[in-house]
Amino acid sequence: MRHVAIIGSGPAGYYTAEALQKLYGDEVQIDMIDRLPVPYGLIRSGVAPDHQSIKAVYRRYEKVALSANVRFVGNVCVGPDVTVAELAGLYDAVVLATGAPNDRPLGLPGSDLPGVVGSAAFVGWYNGHPDFAGLDPPLDVEAAAVIGNGNVALDVARILAKTRAEFAGSDIVGRALDALEASSIRTVHVLGRRGPHQIAMTPKELGELGHLEAAAPRVDLADFPPEADDSLLEPGMRKSVAHLRDFAHLPRDKAKTIDFDFFAMPVAVEGEGRVERLIVERTELTDDLRSVGTGERYSIPCGLVISCIGYQTPPIEGVPYEHGRGRFANQDGVIEAGPDGGLYCVGWARRGPTGTIGTNRPDGFEVAERIHSAFPPGASGGKTGGLGLDTLLHARGVEPVAFRDWQRIEAAETGRAREGSPREKFTSIAEMIAALGR
Ligand code: NAP
């Protein structure tokens, strides 16, 4: 029997577990360790609450979780509760599937002012992640600036612009919904440091902005290259740009505006004790499509700045790390491998924060194949796997949350949901554990 520990129970972790099951059959025992008492990582805390069809992929992970050779070991924090080195002594392979939950720092003068938040924090807040439940972003302001031209910027702009009715059927947490309903934001500026042909937004998500109840997107066609150039774009991008062009012709009869500002590079945040304005420099593109400042600056009055400029994997002590790219140093998912055991990484912890949920599937399969060929089915040389982990955690007074415990937490969340919502999430670890009666 081989023993594998996967740290992190998001999409990358579950696709890796699924692949290991396919390759080893009954010849493997997999422990999925998560610092939270609840599984699914980005699916629960990152995917937008009004995108329930994307979130439904958790049903597939649930099937894996319920199989006999996979255990969820929640509420166990790698670092304080058990170290990677200890896990390496217990399992044939340890796989880091810890995602990229930290914001890349904005690093501008004034970006430490109250009212500047990263997308990880803002998204975590409306999705009920325990780390960000207390964020309380300033929504008592006229305008917000969203920095970045990726899908996260789109999610954030849409969530700021939706009405309460438009959240029907979503699992946005009640406190965030109430705060967003009371928000006085009327303009959401979405800032891209490059142009419409360089956006990282996908067509379906962009198209949604054209159909909001109380908000309309706005673009300035002067920012666009000649329309004939759109034919040079790959089909998805061409569709996205077509949506952007269509936005120019929408009626301006809605209370809120999502204002796309291209060739706009934020250079400073200013304000007395809180954000009052964002200073932006106009840019132009170099021949190799990088943005460079033109020296022309202007100011955008706003009371909230949300940077959606990408994420980083938190380093783990003793694990080689690539600081420039914000991920574990690895070669095709292998961090270190020897005859006695291997350390691997998958998903965003391996590649950096790019790709859709589905990208993690081939990624997980590839790394599972490497584990399988390094540690073929057979006796593991003295590794005790989950038994050893249980003994160690028990001695340290750590009480893990099993998958059946999570199912009780889930039932409690479903039971207290507001009408039309699938669940009302618990937003603190204490509440989650209390739901278990511990
Ligand atoms: P992303 O797609 O990499 O976009 C990051 C954006 O930030 C880019 O527009 C980038 O501009 C900009 N940026 C980076 N550094 C900047 C700076 N210093 N100043 C100004 N702008 C800066 O990242 P993301 O939006 O965080 O999304 C992460 C991944 O999750 C993506 O693969 C995304 O598609 C996926 N996702 C998918 C969905 C969905 O399918 N519904 C939803 C959310 C996220 P440059 O291009 O100029 O660098």
Tab-separated table of C-alpha atoms and ligand atoms in Angstrom, residues 51 54 104 147-153 155 193-194 198 200 202 205 266 308-311 348 353-356, ligand 1:
chain	number	residue	atom	x	y	z
A	51	HIS	CA	-21.760	31.517	-10.548
A	54	ILE	CA	-19.204	26.643	-11.875
A	104	ARG	CA	0.182	40.136	-5.168
A	147	ILE	CA	-7.384	47.534	-10.856
A	148	GLY	CA	-6.766	44.785	-13.419
A	149	ASN	CA	-8.343	43.477	-16.600
A	150	GLY	CA	-8.741	39.792	-15.725
A	151	ASN	CA	-11.765	37.694	-14.769
A	152	VAL	CA	-11.318	38.480	-11.079
A	153	ALA	CA	-11.668	42.206	-11.838
A	155	ASP	CA	-16.218	39.301	-10.784
A	193	ARG	CA	-2.799	49.234	-17.931
A	194	ARG	CA	-2.972	48.000	-21.543
A	198	GLN	CA	-4.789	42.841	-24.195
A	200	ALA	CA	-7.558	38.712	-19.848
A	202	THR	CA	-13.344	35.680	-21.095
A	205	GLU	CA	-18.109	36.613	-18.073
A	266	PRO	CA	-2.291	53.405	-11.328
A	308	CYS	CA	-7.178	42.411	-8.896
A	309	ILE	CA	-3.663	41.956	-10.225
A	310	GLY	CA	-3.035	38.299	-9.452
A	311	TYR	CA	-2.183	36.032	-6.553
A	348	TRP	CA	-1.658	27.278	-8.836
A	353	PRO	CA	-2.421	31.711	-10.720
A	354	THR	CA	-3.530	31.064	-14.294
A	355	GLY	CA	-6.142	28.981	-16.039
A	356	THR	CA	-9.657	27.850	-15.253
B	1	NAP	P1	-5.188	37.559	-14.606
B	1	NAP	O1	-6.112	36.915	-15.565
B	1	NAP	O2	-3.749	37.209	-14.672
B	1	NAP	O3	-5.354	39.160	-14.734
B	1	NAP	C1	-4.553	40.031	-13.990
B	1	NAP	C2	-4.739	41.422	-14.527
B	1	NAP	O4	-4.016	42.303	-13.672
B	1	NAP	C3	-4.187	41.639	-15.941
B	1	NAP	O5	-5.070	42.464	-16.650
B	1	NAP	C4	-2.861	42.369	-15.680
B	1	NAP	O6	-2.476	43.242	-16.712
B	1	NAP	C5	-3.221	43.182	-14.464
B	1	NAP	N1	-2.067	43.608	-13.699
B	1	NAP	C6	-1.074	42.834	-13.190
B	1	NAP	N2	-0.204	43.587	-12.499
B	1	NAP	C7	-0.644	44.863	-12.580
B	1	NAP	C8	-0.185	46.092	-12.073
B	1	NAP	N3	0.920	46.151	-11.332
B	1	NAP	N4	-0.889	47.209	-12.341
B	1	NAP	C9	-2.005	47.158	-13.085
B	1	NAP	N5	-2.512	46.015	-13.590
B	1	NAP	C10	-1.835	44.873	-13.339
B	1	NAP	O7	-5.578	37.227	-13.089
B	1	NAP	P2	-6.975	37.129	-12.322
B	1	NAP	O8	-7.990	38.030	-12.855
B	1	NAP	O9	-6.572	37.239	-10.894
B	1	NAP	O10	-7.444	35.635	-12.602
B	1	NAP	C11	-6.637	34.511	-12.201
B	1	NAP	C12	-7.065	33.288	-12.987
B	1	NAP	O11	-8.353	32.854	-12.559
B	1	NAP	C13	-7.184	33.569	-14.480
B	1	NAP	O12	-6.744	32.459	-15.198
B	1	NAP	C14	-8.672	33.771	-14.655
B	1	NAP	O13	-9.154	33.536	-15.957
B	1	NAP	C15	-9.236	32.763	-13.663
B	1	NAP	N6	-10.614	33.145	-13.281
B	1	NAP	C16	-11.616	32.629	-14.023
B	1	NAP	C17	-12.920	32.988	-13.742
B	1	NAP	C18	-14.038	32.429	-14.575
B	1	NAP	O14	-13.773	31.636	-15.471
B	1	NAP	N7	-15.275	32.816	-14.355
B	1	NAP	C19	-13.206	33.865	-12.687
B	1	NAP	C20	-12.141	34.391	-11.949
B	1	NAP	C21	-10.837	34.012	-12.252
B	1	NAP	P3	-1.361	42.831	-17.783
B	1	NAP	O15	-2.040	41.890	-18.731
B	1	NAP	O16	-0.987	44.131	-18.391
B	1	NAP	O17	-0.258	42.176	-17.011
